[in-house]
Amino acid sequence: MNTSDILIITIVVLAIIIFVLYRMNRKAMGQMIQAQDFIDANRTTVQIFVIDKKREKPSASNLPKAVYEQLPKRAKMQKSNLVRAKVGPQIVTLMCDKPVFDIMPVKKNVKVDLAGMYIVGITGMNLENKKKKTFMEKIAASANRTMEKEAKKAKEKAKK
């Protein structure tokens, strides 16, 4: 075999792999668009009391049996953002996105957009400064506050 034969075989194999990945991506995009349309059609605003929130694998004990059986195998294996909440008189476990999970307050009443058992978003709440900050973000915020105080003191000193 020549190096040109090996090169041609490699190019053909790479072309096949790229084609397969392209087709899988198109299928996944179609499913994602269909799921988003379903979420938008079934969205309702409800007030809930958040009892607890955890990031854990779904199981038959923390989700209703019918919902757990319908989950894809991949979803059963990976950790999800689960929120235990009181919706009306019932205590249920709801699922949500990571951005919503990060700003969801615990032990408080919150108005949320629900689509079945899925929390789409939070409404009627000031979401600024609710996200958990990293250590570096906290240090930067503290430094900014200190610099603002020093600038204010300098202005007052200049006026006198």
GROMACS .gro file of C-alpha atoms in nm:
model
  160
    1MET     CA    1   0.000   0.000   0.000
    2ASN     CA    2   0.118   0.343  -0.090
    3THR     CA    3   0.090   0.647   0.126
    4SER     CA    4  -0.163   0.783  -0.124
    5ASP     CA    5  -0.387   0.477  -0.068
    6ILE     CA    6  -0.372   0.528   0.309
    7LEU     CA    7  -0.448   0.898   0.262
    8ILE     CA    8  -0.752   0.823   0.043
    9ILE     CA    9  -0.887   0.565   0.290
   10THR     CA   10  -0.839   0.811   0.577
   11ILE     CA   11  -1.022   1.086   0.388
   12VAL     CA   12  -1.313   0.853   0.304
   13VAL     CA   13  -1.343   0.736   0.667
   14LEU     CA   14  -1.334   1.096   0.794
   15ALA     CA   15  -1.600   1.197   0.540
   16ILE     CA   16  -1.827   0.915   0.658
   17ILE     CA   17  -1.777   1.012   1.024
   18ILE     CA   18  -1.854   1.378   0.948
   19PHE     CA   19  -2.168   1.279   0.755
   20VAL     CA   20  -2.293   1.057   1.041
   21LEU     CA   21  -2.231   1.333   1.297
   22TYR     CA   22  -2.413   1.584   1.075
   23ARG     CA   23  -2.719   1.356   1.048
   24MET     CA   24  -2.724   1.291   1.423
   25ASN     CA   25  -2.700   1.666   1.492
   26ARG     CA   26  -2.994   1.740   1.259
   27LYS     CA   27  -3.205   1.473   1.434
   28ALA     CA   28  -3.119   1.611   1.779
   29MET     CA   29  -3.201   1.968   1.664
   30GLY     CA   30  -3.540   1.850   1.540
   31GLN     CA   31  -3.615   1.685   1.874
   32MET     CA   32  -3.502   1.997   2.061
   33ILE     CA   33  -3.729   2.223   1.852
   34GLN     CA   34  -4.021   1.986   1.905
   35ALA     CA   35  -3.961   1.981   2.282
   36GLN     CA   36  -3.938   2.363   2.294
   37ASP     CA   37  -4.268   2.394   2.103
   38PHE     CA   38  -4.430   2.157   2.355
   39ILE     CA   39  -4.293   2.358   2.647
   40ASP     CA   40  -4.419   2.686   2.499
   41ALA     CA   41  -4.766   2.539   2.435
   42ASN     CA   42  -4.805   2.404   2.790
   43ARG     CA   43  -4.649   2.687   2.991
   44THR     CA   44  -4.850   2.811   3.291
   45THR     CA   45  -4.761   3.053   3.569
   46VAL     CA   46  -4.800   2.905   3.918
   47GLN     CA   47  -4.694   3.010   4.266
   48ILE     CA   48  -4.494   2.744   4.449
   49PHE     CA   49  -4.321   2.714   4.785
   50VAL     CA   50  -3.969   2.576   4.734
   51ILE     CA   51  -3.890   2.321   5.004
   52ASP     CA   52  -3.557   2.189   4.883
   53LYS     CA   53  -3.338   2.177   4.575
   54LYS     CA   54  -3.080   1.911   4.493
   55ARG     CA   55  -2.865   1.801   4.206
   56GLU     CA   56  -2.897   1.422   4.192
   57LYS     CA   57  -2.979   1.130   3.968
   58PRO     CA   58  -3.351   1.079   3.910
   59SER     CA   59  -3.489   0.767   4.072
   60ALA     CA   60  -3.828   0.607   4.124
   61SER     CA   61  -3.826   0.734   4.483
   62ASN     CA   62  -3.790   1.104   4.399
   63LEU     CA   63  -4.002   1.113   4.079
   64PRO     CA   64  -4.345   0.968   4.005
   65LYS     CA   65  -4.321   0.615   3.867
   66ALA     CA   66  -4.486   0.702   3.534
   67VAL     CA   67  -4.245   0.992   3.475
   68TYR     CA   68  -3.941   0.787   3.575
   69GLU     CA   69  -4.033   0.509   3.328
   70GLN     CA   70  -4.064   0.760   3.042
   71LEU     CA   71  -3.721   0.915   3.100
   72PRO     CA   72  -3.459   0.819   2.842
   73LYS     CA   73  -3.183   0.588   2.961
   74ARG     CA   74  -2.925   0.867   2.933
   75ALA     CA   75  -3.134   1.098   3.154
   76LYS     CA   76  -3.159   0.828   3.422
   77MET     CA   77  -2.781   0.796   3.436
   78GLN     CA   78  -2.687   1.164   3.470
   79LYS     CA   79  -2.755   1.408   3.752
   80SER     CA   80  -3.050   1.645   3.714
   81ASN     CA   81  -3.158   1.963   3.889
   82LEU     CA   82  -3.450   1.855   4.108
   83VAL     CA   83  -3.665   2.091   4.315
   84ARG     CA   84  -3.907   1.969   4.583
   85ALA     CA   85  -4.189   2.219   4.606
   86LYS     CA   86  -4.541   2.258   4.734
   87VAL     CA   87  -4.774   2.334   4.444
   88GLY     CA   88  -5.116   2.400   4.590
   89PRO     CA   89  -5.185   2.125   4.845
   90GLN     CA   90  -4.939   1.875   4.689
   91ILE     CA   91  -4.569   1.830   4.746
   92VAL     CA   92  -4.404   1.737   4.415
   93THR     CA   93  -4.058   1.703   4.267
   94LEU     CA   94  -3.996   1.928   3.968
   95MET     CA   95  -3.710   1.945   3.719
   96CYS     CA   96  -3.547   2.266   3.592
   97ASP     CA   97  -3.259   2.412   3.391
   98LYS     CA   98  -2.927   2.501   3.553
   99PRO     CA   99  -2.973   2.882   3.523
  100VAL     CA  100  -3.314   2.858   3.691
  101PHE     CA  101  -3.178   2.615   3.952
  102ASP     CA  102  -2.894   2.852   4.042
  103ILE     CA  103  -3.121   3.147   4.124
  104MET     CA  104  -3.408   2.950   4.282
  105PRO     CA  105  -3.442   3.055   4.649
  106VAL     CA  106  -3.509   2.786   4.910
  107LYS     CA  107  -3.786   2.813   5.173
  108LYS     CA  108  -3.964   3.093   4.983
  109ASN     CA  109  -4.275   3.141   4.772
  110VAL     CA  110  -4.185   3.192   4.407
  111LYS     CA  111  -4.389   3.248   4.092
  112VAL     CA  112  -4.264   3.015   3.821
  113ASP     CA  113  -4.351   2.916   3.467
  114LEU     CA  114  -4.430   2.544   3.465
  115ALA     CA  115  -4.463   2.310   3.169
  116GLY     CA  116  -4.582   1.986   3.322
  117MET     CA  117  -4.312   1.891   3.575
  118TYR     CA  118  -4.051   2.122   3.424
  119ILE     CA  119  -3.972   2.469   3.561
  120VAL     CA  120  -3.911   2.689   3.258
  121GLY     CA  121  -3.841   3.018   3.434
  122ILE     CA  122  -3.903   3.241   3.733
  123THR     CA  123  -4.136   3.539   3.700
  124GLY     CA  124  -4.219   3.831   3.927
  125MET     CA  125  -3.885   3.830   4.108
  126ASN     CA  126  -3.584   4.058   4.093
  127LEU     CA  127  -3.322   3.819   3.959
  128GLU     CA  128  -3.024   4.053   3.977
  129ASN     CA  129  -2.761   3.956   4.234
  130LYS     CA  130  -2.944   3.627   4.307
  131LYS     CA  131  -2.697   3.402   4.126
  132LYS     CA  132  -2.434   3.240   4.343
  133LYS     CA  133  -2.101   3.413   4.293
  134THR     CA  134  -1.764   3.248   4.271
  135PHE     CA  135  -1.488   3.336   4.514
  136MET     CA  136  -1.314   3.561   4.260
  137GLU     CA  137  -1.641   3.745   4.182
  138LYS     CA  138  -1.692   3.809   4.555
  139ILE     CA  139  -1.337   3.948   4.589
  140ALA     CA  140  -1.386   4.173   4.284
  141ALA     CA  141  -1.718   4.304   4.421
  142SER     CA  142  -1.558   4.373   4.759
  143ALA     CA  143  -1.269   4.558   4.594
  144ASN     CA  144  -1.514   4.769   4.390
  145ARG     CA  145  -1.709   4.865   4.703
  146THR     CA  146  -1.388   4.960   4.882
  147MET     CA  147  -1.270   5.172   4.587
  148GLU     CA  148  -1.609   5.348   4.573
  149LYS     CA  149  -1.589   5.430   4.945
  150GLU     CA  150  -1.236   5.566   4.904
  151ALA     CA  151  -1.343   5.779   4.606
  152LYS     CA  152  -1.636   5.916   4.808
  153LYS     CA  153  -1.406   6.005   5.098
  154ALA     CA  154  -1.162   6.175   4.859
  155LYS     CA  155  -1.444   6.386   4.710
  156GLU     CA  156  -1.561   6.492   5.057
  157LYS     CA  157  -1.202   6.583   5.151
  158ALA     CA  158  -1.163   6.788   4.830
  159LYS     CA  159  -1.482   6.984   4.904
  160LYS     CA  160  -1.347   7.091   5.247
   0.00000   0.00000   0.00000
